[in-house]
PDB file of C-alpha atoms in Angstrom:
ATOM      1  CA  UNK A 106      -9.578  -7.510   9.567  1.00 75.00           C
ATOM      2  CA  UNK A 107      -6.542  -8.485   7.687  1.00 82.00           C
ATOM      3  CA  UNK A 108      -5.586  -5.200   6.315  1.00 94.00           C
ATOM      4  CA  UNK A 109      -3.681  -4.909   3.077  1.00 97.00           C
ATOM      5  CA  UNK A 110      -2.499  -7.960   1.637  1.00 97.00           C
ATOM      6  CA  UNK A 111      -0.429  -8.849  -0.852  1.00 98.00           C
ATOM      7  CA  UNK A 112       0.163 -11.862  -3.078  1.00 97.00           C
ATOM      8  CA  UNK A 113       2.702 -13.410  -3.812  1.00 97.00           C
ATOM      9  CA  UNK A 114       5.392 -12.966  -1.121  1.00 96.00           C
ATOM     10  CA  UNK A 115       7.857 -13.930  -3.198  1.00 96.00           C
ATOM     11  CA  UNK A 116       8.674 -14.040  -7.066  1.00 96.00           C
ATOM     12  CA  UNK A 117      11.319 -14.870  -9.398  1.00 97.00           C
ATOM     13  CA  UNK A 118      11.260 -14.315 -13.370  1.00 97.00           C
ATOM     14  CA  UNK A 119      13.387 -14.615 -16.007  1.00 97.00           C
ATOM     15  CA  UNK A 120      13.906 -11.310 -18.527  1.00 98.00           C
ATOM     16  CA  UNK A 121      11.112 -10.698 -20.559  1.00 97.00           C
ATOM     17  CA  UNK A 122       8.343 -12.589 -18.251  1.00 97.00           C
ATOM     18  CA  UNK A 123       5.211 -10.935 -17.061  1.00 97.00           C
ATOM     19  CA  UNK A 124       3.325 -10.734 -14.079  1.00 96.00           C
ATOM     20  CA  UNK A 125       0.723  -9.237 -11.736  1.00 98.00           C
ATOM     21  CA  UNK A 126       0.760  -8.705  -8.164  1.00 98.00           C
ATOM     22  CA  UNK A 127      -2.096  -8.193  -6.208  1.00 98.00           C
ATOM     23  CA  UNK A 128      -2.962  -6.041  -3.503  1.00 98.00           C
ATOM     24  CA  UNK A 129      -6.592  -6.492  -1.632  1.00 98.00           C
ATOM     25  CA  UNK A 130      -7.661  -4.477   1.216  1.00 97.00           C
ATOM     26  CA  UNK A 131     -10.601  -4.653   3.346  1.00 96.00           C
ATOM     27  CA  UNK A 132     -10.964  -1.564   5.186  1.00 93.00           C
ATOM     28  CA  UNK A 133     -13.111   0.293   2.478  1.00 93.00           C
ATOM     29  CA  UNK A 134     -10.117   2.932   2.080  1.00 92.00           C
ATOM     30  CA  UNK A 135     -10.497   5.054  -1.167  1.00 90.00           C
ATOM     31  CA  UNK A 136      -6.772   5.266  -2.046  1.00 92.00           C
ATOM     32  CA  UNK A 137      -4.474   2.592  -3.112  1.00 96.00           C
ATOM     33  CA  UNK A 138      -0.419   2.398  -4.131  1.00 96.00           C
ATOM     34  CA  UNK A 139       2.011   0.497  -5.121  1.00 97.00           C
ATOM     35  CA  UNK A 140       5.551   1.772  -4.195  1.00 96.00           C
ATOM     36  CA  UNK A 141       8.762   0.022  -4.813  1.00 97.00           C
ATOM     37  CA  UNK A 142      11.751   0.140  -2.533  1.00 96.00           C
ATOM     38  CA  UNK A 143      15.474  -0.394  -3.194  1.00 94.00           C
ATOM     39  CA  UNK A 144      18.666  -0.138  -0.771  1.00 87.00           C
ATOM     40  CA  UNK A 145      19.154   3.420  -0.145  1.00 82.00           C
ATOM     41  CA  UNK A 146      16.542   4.893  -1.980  1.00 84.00           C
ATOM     42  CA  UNK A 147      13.499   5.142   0.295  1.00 87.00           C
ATOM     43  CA  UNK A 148      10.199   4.255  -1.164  1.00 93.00           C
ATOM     44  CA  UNK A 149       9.364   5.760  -4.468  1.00 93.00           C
ATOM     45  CA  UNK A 150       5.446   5.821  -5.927  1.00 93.00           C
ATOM     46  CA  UNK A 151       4.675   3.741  -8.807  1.00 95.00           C
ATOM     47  CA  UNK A 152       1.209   3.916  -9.420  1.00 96.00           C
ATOM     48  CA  UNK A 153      -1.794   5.413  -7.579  1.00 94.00           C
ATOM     49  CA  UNK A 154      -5.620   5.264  -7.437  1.00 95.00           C
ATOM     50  CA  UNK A 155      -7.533   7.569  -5.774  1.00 90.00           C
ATOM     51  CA  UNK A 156     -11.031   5.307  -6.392  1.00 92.00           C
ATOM     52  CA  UNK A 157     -12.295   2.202  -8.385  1.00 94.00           C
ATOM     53  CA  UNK A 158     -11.807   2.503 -11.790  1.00 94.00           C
ATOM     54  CA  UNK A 159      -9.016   5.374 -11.915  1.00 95.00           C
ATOM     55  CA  UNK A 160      -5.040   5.434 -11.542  1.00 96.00           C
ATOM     56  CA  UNK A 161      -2.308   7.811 -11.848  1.00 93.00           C
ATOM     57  CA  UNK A 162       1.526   7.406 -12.742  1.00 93.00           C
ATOM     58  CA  UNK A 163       3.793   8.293  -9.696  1.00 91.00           C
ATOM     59  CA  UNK A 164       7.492   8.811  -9.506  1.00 89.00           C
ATOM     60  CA  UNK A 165       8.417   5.383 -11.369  1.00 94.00           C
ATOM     61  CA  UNK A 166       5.360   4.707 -13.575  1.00 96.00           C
ATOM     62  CA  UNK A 167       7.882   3.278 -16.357  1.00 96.00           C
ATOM     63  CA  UNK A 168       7.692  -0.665 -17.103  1.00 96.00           C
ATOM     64  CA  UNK A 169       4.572  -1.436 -14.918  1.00 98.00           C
ATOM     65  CA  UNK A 170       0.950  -0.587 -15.348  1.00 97.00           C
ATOM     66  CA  UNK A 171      -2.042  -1.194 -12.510  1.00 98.00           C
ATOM     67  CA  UNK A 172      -5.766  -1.579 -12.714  1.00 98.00           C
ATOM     68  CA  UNK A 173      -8.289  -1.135 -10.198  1.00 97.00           C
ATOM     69  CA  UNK A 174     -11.729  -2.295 -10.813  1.00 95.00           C
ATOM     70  CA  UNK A 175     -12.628  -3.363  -7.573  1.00 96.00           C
ATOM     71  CA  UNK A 176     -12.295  -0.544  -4.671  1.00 96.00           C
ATOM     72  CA  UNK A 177     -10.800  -3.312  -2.597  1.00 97.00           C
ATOM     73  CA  UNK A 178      -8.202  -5.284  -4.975  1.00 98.00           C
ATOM     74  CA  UNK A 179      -5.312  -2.994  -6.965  1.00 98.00           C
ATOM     75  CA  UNK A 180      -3.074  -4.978  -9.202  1.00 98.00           C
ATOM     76  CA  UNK A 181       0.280  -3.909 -10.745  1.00 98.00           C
ATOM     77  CA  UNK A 182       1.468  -5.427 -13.825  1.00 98.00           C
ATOM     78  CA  UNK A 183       4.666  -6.113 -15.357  1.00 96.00           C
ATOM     79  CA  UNK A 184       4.651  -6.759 -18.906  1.00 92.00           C
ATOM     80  CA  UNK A 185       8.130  -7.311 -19.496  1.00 96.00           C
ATOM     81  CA  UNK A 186       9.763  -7.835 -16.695  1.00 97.00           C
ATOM     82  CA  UNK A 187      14.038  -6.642 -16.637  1.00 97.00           C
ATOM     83  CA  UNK A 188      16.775  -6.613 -14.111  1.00 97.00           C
ATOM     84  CA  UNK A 189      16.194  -3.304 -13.136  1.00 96.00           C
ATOM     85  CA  UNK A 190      12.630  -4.286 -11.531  1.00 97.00           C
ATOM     86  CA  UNK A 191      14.331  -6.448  -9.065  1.00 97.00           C
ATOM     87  CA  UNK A 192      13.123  -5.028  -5.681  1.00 97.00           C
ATOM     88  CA  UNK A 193      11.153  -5.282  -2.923  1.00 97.00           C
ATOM     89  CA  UNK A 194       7.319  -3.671  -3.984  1.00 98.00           C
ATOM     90  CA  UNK A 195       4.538  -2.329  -1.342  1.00 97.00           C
ATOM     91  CA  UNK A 196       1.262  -1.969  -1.432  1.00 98.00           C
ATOM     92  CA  UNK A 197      -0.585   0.979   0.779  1.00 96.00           C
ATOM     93  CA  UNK A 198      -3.912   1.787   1.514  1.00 95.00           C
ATOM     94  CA  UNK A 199      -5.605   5.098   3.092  1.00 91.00           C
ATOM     95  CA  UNK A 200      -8.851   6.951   3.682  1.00 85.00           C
ATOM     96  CA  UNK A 201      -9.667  10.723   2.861  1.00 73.00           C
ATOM     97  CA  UNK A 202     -10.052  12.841   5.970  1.00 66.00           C
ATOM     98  CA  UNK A 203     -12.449  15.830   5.908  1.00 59.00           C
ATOM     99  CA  UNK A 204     -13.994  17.294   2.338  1.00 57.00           C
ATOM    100  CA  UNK A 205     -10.489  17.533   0.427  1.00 55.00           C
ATOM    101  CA  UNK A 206      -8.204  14.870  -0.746  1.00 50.00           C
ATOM    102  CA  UNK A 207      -5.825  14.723   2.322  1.00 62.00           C
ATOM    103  CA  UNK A 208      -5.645  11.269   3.635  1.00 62.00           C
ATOM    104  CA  UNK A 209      -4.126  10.902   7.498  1.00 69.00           C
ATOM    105  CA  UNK A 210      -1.763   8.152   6.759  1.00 80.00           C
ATOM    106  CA  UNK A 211      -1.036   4.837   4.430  1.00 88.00           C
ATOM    107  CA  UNK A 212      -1.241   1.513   5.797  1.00 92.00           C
ATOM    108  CA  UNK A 213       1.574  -0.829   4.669  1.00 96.00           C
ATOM    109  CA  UNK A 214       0.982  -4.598   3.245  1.00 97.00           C
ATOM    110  CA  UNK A 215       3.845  -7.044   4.274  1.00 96.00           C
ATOM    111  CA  UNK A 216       5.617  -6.562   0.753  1.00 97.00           C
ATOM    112  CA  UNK A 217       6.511  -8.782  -2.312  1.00 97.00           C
ATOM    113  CA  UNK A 218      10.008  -9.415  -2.892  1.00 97.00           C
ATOM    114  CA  UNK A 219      10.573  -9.601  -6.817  1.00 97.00           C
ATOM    115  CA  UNK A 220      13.950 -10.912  -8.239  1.00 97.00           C
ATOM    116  CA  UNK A 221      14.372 -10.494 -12.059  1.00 97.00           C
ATOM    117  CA  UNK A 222      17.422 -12.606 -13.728  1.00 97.00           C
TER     118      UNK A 222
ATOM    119  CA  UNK B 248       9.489  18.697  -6.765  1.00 77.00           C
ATOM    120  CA  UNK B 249       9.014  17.706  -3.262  1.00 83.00           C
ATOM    121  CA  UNK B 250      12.271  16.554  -2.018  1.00 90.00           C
ATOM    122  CA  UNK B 251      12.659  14.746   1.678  1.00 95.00           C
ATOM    123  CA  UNK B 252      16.180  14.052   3.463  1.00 96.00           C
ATOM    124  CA  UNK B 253      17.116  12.722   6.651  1.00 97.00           C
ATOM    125  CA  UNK B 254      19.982  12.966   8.385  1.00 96.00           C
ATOM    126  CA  UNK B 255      21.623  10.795   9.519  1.00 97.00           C
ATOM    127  CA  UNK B 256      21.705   7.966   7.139  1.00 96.00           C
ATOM    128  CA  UNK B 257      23.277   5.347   9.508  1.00 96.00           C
ATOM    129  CA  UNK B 258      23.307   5.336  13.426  1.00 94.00           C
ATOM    130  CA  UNK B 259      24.821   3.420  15.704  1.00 95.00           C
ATOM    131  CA  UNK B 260      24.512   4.380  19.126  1.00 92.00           C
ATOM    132  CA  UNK B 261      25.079   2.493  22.749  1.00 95.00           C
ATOM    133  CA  UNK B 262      22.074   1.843  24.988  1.00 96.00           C
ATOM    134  CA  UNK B 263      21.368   4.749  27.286  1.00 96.00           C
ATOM    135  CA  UNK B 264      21.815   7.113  25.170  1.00 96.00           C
ATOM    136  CA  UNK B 265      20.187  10.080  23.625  1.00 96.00           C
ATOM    137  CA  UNK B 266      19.924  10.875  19.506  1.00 95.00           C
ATOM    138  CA  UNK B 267      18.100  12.932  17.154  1.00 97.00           C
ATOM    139  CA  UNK B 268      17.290  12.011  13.787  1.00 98.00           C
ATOM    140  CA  UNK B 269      16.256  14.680  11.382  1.00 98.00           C
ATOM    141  CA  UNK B 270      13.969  15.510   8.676  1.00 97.00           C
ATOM    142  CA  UNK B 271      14.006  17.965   6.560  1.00 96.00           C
ATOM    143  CA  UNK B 272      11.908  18.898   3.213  1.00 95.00           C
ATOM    144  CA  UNK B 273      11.397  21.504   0.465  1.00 93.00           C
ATOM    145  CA  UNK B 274       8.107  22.264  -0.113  1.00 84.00           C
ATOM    146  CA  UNK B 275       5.328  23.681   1.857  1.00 80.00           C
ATOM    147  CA  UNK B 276       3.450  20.761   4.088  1.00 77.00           C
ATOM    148  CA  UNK B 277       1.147  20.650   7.271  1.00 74.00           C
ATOM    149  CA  UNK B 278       1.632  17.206   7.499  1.00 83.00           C
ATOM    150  CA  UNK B 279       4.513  14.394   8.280  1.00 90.00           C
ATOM    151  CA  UNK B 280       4.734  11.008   9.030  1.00 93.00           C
ATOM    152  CA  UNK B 281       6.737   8.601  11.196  1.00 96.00           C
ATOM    153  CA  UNK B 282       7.216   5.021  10.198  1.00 96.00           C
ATOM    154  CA  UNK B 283       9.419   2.095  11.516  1.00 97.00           C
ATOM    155  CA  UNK B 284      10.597  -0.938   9.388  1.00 96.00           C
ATOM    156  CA  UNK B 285      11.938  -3.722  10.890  1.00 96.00           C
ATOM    157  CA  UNK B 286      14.654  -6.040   8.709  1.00 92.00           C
ATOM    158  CA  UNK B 287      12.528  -7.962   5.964  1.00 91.00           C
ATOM    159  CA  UNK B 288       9.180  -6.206   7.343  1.00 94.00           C
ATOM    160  CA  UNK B 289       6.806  -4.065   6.178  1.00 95.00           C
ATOM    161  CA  UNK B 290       6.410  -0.380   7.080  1.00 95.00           C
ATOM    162  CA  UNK B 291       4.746   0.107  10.516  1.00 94.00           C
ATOM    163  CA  UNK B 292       3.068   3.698  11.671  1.00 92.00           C
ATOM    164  CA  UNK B 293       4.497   5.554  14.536  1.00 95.00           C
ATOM    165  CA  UNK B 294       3.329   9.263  14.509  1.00 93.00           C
ATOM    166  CA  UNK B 295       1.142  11.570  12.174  1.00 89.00           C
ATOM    167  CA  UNK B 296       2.156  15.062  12.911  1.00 89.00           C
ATOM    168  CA  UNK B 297      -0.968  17.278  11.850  1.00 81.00           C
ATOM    169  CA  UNK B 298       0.042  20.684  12.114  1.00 80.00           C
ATOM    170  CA  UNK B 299       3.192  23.679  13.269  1.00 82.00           C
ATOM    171  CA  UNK B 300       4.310  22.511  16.808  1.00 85.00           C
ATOM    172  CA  UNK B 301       2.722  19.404  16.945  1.00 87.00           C
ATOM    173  CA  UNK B 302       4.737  16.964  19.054  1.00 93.00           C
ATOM    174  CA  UNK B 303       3.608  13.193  20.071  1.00 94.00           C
ATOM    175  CA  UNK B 304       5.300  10.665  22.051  1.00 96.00           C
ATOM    176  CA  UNK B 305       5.206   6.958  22.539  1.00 95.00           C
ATOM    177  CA  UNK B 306       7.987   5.001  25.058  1.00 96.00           C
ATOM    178  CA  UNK B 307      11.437   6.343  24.337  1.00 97.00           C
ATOM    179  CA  UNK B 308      10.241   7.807  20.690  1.00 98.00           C
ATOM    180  CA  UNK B 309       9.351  11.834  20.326  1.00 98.00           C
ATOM    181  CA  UNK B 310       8.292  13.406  17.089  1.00 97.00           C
ATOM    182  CA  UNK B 311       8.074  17.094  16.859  1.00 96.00           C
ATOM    183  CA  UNK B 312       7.384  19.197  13.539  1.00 94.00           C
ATOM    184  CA  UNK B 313       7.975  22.986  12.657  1.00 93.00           C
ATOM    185  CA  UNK B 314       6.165  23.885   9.175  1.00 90.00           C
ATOM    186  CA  UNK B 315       8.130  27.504   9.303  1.00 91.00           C
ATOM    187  CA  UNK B 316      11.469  25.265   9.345  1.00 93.00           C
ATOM    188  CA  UNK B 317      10.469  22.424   7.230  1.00 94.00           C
ATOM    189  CA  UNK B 318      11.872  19.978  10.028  1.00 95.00           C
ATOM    190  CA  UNK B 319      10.701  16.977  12.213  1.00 96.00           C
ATOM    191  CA  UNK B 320      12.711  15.523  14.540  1.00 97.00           C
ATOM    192  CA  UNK B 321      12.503  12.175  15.722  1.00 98.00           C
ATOM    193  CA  UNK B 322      13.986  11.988  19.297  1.00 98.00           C
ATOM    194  CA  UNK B 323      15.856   8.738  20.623  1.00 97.00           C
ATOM    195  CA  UNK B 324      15.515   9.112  24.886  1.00 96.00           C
ATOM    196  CA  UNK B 325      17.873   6.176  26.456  1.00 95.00           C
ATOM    197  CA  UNK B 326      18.064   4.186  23.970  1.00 95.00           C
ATOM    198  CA  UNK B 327      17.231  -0.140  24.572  1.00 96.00           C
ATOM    199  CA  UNK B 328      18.465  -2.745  21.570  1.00 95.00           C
ATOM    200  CA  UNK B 329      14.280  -3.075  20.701  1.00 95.00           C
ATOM    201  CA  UNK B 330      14.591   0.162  19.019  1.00 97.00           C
ATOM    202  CA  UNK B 331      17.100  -1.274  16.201  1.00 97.00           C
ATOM    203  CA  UNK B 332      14.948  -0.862  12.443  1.00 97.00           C
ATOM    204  CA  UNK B 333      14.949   1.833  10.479  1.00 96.00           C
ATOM    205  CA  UNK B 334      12.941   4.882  10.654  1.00 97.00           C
ATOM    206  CA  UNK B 335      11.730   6.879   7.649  1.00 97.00           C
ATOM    207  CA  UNK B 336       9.850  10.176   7.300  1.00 96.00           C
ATOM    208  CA  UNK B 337       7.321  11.051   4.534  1.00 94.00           C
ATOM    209  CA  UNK B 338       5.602  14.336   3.821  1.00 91.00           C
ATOM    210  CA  UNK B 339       2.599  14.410   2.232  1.00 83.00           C
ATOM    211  CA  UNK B 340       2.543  15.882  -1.273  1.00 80.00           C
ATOM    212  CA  UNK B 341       1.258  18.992  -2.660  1.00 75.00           C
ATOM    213  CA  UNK B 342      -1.683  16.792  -4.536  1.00 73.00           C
ATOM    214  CA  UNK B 343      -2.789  15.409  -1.001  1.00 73.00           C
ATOM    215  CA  UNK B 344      -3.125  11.790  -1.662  1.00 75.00           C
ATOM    216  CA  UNK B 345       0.312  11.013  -1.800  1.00 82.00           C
ATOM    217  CA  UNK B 346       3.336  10.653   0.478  1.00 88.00           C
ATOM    218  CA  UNK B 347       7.175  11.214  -0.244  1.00 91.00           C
ATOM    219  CA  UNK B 348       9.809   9.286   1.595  1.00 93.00           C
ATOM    220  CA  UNK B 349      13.317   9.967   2.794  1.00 95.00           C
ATOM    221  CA  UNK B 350      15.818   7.454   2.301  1.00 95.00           C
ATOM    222  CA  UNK B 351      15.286   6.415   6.042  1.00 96.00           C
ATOM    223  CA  UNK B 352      17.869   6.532   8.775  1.00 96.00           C
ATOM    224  CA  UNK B 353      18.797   2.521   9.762  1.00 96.00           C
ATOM    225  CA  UNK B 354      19.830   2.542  13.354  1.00 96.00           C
ATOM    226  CA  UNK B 355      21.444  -0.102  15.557  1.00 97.00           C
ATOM    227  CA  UNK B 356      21.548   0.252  19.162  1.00 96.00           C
ATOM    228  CA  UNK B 357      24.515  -1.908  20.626  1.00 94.00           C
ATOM    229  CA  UNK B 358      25.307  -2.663  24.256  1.00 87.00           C
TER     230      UNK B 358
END
């Protein structure tokens, strides 16, 4: 298994540029994120999805939007990208545990390092 | 709003030696998490602390978690240069399906 993945590794745009980034996982896990992390400031939520086909705004939601219409692929889009989206972004996976919603833990893809001039 | 700090921030500390790193949070939670990130890595699992007392140990590296306190500690015993990344906490969220992170605690072990 190759776990989460995420493509590219690296990316630089210019102000104003768009892209996607793409997450795939292939251990049939329900829940998907995107999280963002910046010197000092831990990892902060972007965007969730909790199954194919829905998504929810996290702590950042501003200045990106994701899709997930495949249960194993969850994409996060940047329409216009600025400075202030330079960062390092992560992708996590996890499974539900028992009848509610509480998942045991994420697992981590290797990252995408985004650098906006 | 769910709110997650560790303390310390930075550690440096000489091989040998014994540390603590805290975690403390603000809202109810049965649940906590342990991960590791090496320099330019990605986030790797260490522990998944399921309920009040739970403790779990791997090498030099004990987690322990007290619900009634809101605190995990993550316990450094004789500390060896391998052990240099740095370590972050997350709680999981009231919805469930989510996980909030401290600001992790970057430790360097020196000679």
């Amino acid at each position: 298994n190759a776990g989460v993945t995420q493509t590219p590794k690296f990316r630089v745009l210019k102000t104003g540029q768009s892209m996607t980034l793409l997450c795939a996982q292939d251990m049939n896990h329900e829940y998907m994120y995107w999280y963002r992390q910046d010197p000092g400031m831990g990892l902060r939520l972007i965007h969730y999805s909790v199954g194919e086909g829905t998504t929810a705004k996290g702590e950042v939601p501003d200045g990106y939007n994701v899709s997930r219409l495949k249960k194993q692929n969850f994409l996060l889009g940047l329409e216009s990208a600025a400075p202030s989206q330079t960062s390092v972004y992560f992708c996590a996976s996890s499974y539900r545990v028992g009848q509610g919603f509480n998942i045991y833990e994420q697992y981590f893809g290797p990252g995408t390092r985004l650098t906006v001039t | 709003e769910l709110k997650v700090e560790q303390n310390p921030l930075f550690l440096s500390m000489q091989e040998g030696k014994n540390y603590t790193i805290y975690c403390n949070y603000s809202t109810t939670s049965d649940r906590l998490y342990w991960y590791r990130q090496d320099p330019g890595k990605s986030l790797e699992s260490l522990f998944v602390l399921l309920s009040n007392g739970a403790v779990k140990q791997e090498g030099r590296l004990m987690a322990s978690l007290d619900t009634k306190a809101r605190l995990s500690t993550l316990h450094i015993t004789a500390a060896v240069h391998d052990l240099s990344a740095t370590y972050f906490c997350a709680v999981l969220s009231n919805s469930g399906y989510a996980l909030n992170f401290g600001k992790g605690t970057s430790l360097l072990v020196t000679p």
